Phi, psi and omega in degrees: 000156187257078182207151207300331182222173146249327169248096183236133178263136168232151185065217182312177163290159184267102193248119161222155188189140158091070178072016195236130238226117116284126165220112158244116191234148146071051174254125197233140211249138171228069212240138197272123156116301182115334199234058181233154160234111166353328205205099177230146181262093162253352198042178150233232186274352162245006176226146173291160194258001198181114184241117183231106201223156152055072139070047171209157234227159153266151125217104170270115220242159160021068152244200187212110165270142161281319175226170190315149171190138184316274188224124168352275211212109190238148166259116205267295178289168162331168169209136156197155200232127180201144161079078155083012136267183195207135165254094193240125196252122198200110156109063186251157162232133150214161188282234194278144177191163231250296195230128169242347181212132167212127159283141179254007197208148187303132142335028190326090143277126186216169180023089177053072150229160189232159171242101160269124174261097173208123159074029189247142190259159186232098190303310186246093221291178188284163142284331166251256182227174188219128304271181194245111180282139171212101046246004120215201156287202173198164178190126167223095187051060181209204190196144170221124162257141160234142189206106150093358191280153188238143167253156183258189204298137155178139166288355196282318186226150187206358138309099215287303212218127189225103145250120206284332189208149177305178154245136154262003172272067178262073209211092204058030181256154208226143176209111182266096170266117147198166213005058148287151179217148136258113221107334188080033176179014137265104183316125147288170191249161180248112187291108139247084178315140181293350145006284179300315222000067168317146155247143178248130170212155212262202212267345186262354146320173179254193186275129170244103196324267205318344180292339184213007138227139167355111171317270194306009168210048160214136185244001156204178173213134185317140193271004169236092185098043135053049188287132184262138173245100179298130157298150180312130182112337194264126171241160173062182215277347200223334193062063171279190193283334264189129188248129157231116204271162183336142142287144191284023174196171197245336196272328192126148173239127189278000000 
């Protein structure tokens, strides 16, 4: 569609809970002007821009921008994720673009929740990073994976995961880089205050349960291709909180 956003939240947040699904999957994005963002989250000044609480899921899954856009998917407000939920952005194509997942306020994930970032081409890479926390994360028994994602040719940008300031709000939180590339052959790099004591690991590394299933609702993982063995509760190929079904068609819906 031709308009600065296609999914704009105006006012409180966008709050799910208690078993419950947002998904934009298999969508093709046509948005006008160069400076549109597809997904804009805003809340307000008393509220998060995203609220994911009690076993409930985000999934932004196989979609397509066609053309320049500012930013993917931006939160004008917090974003947060607690108790047992997940957010996940995966298998997206995009041409050119400035920002693709950005918070204008620190982030919460807290208590066994996950953020996955996997497996999305970027045709003309971000300018800045994929993704960019901005002024930092929060972690509590909880995990952010970046995972398989590739940037195409650009001198511009070469940062997979940019968290701009430490946190003191730290506690069991886990942060999983692993085989971004640039180029289809250069590891991308990574901004992580040591805080964190992120694991990083390239494409020739073995499988890293958390890059590609839920922790908490996962009880092993296969040692070829990282095939997830769900715990009770856990669905589909990642052991989300949540079933999340097929989009009804592979070519894209305008």
């Amino acid at each position: 569609r031709a308009s600065s956003s296609a999914i704009n939240f105006v006012g409180p947040s966008l709050k799910l809970s208690w078993h419950s699904l947002f998904a934009v999957m298999g969508n093709t994005f046509h948005v006008a002007g160069g400076d549109g963002t597809p997904i804009c989250l805003e809340g307000s000044s008393h509220s998060l821009s995203l609220s994911v609480l009690n076993n409930s899921a985000v999934v932004i899954r196989g979609n397509v921008v066609t053309s320049a856009v500012k930013c993917f998917m931006l939160f004008l407000r917090a974003l947060g994720v607690e108790s047992l939920s997940a957010v996940v952005f995966q298998g997206n194509d995009m041409q050119e673009i400035s920002v693709v997942f950005i918070s204008s306020e620190s982030s919460n994930i807290y208590y066994n929740s996950w953020l996955q970032f996997s497996d999305n081409l970027f045709r003309v890479s971000p300018l800045g990073a994929f993704p960019f926390f901005y002024p930092t994360a929060n972690l509590r028994d909880s995990t952010v994976s970046v995972s398989g994602n590739r940037f195409m040719p650009s001198k511009r940008m070469k940062k997979a995961l940019w968290i701009y300031l430490e946190t003191s709000n730290l506690t069991n939180g886990a942060i999983v880089a692993a085989c971004n590339t640039v180029n289809d052959e250069e590891e991308a790099k990574y901004v992580i205050p040591s805080a964190y004591n992120a694991t990083i690991l390239t494409c020739s590394d073995p499988c890293a349960l958390a890059s590609s299933c839920f922790p908490a609702y996962t009880t092993t993982a296969s040692s070829d291709g990282c095939a997830c063995t769900c715990a009770e509760g856990g669905h589909g190929d990642a052991c989300l909180p949540v079933a999340v079904p097929e989009p009804p068609s592979t070519d894209g819906a305008d």
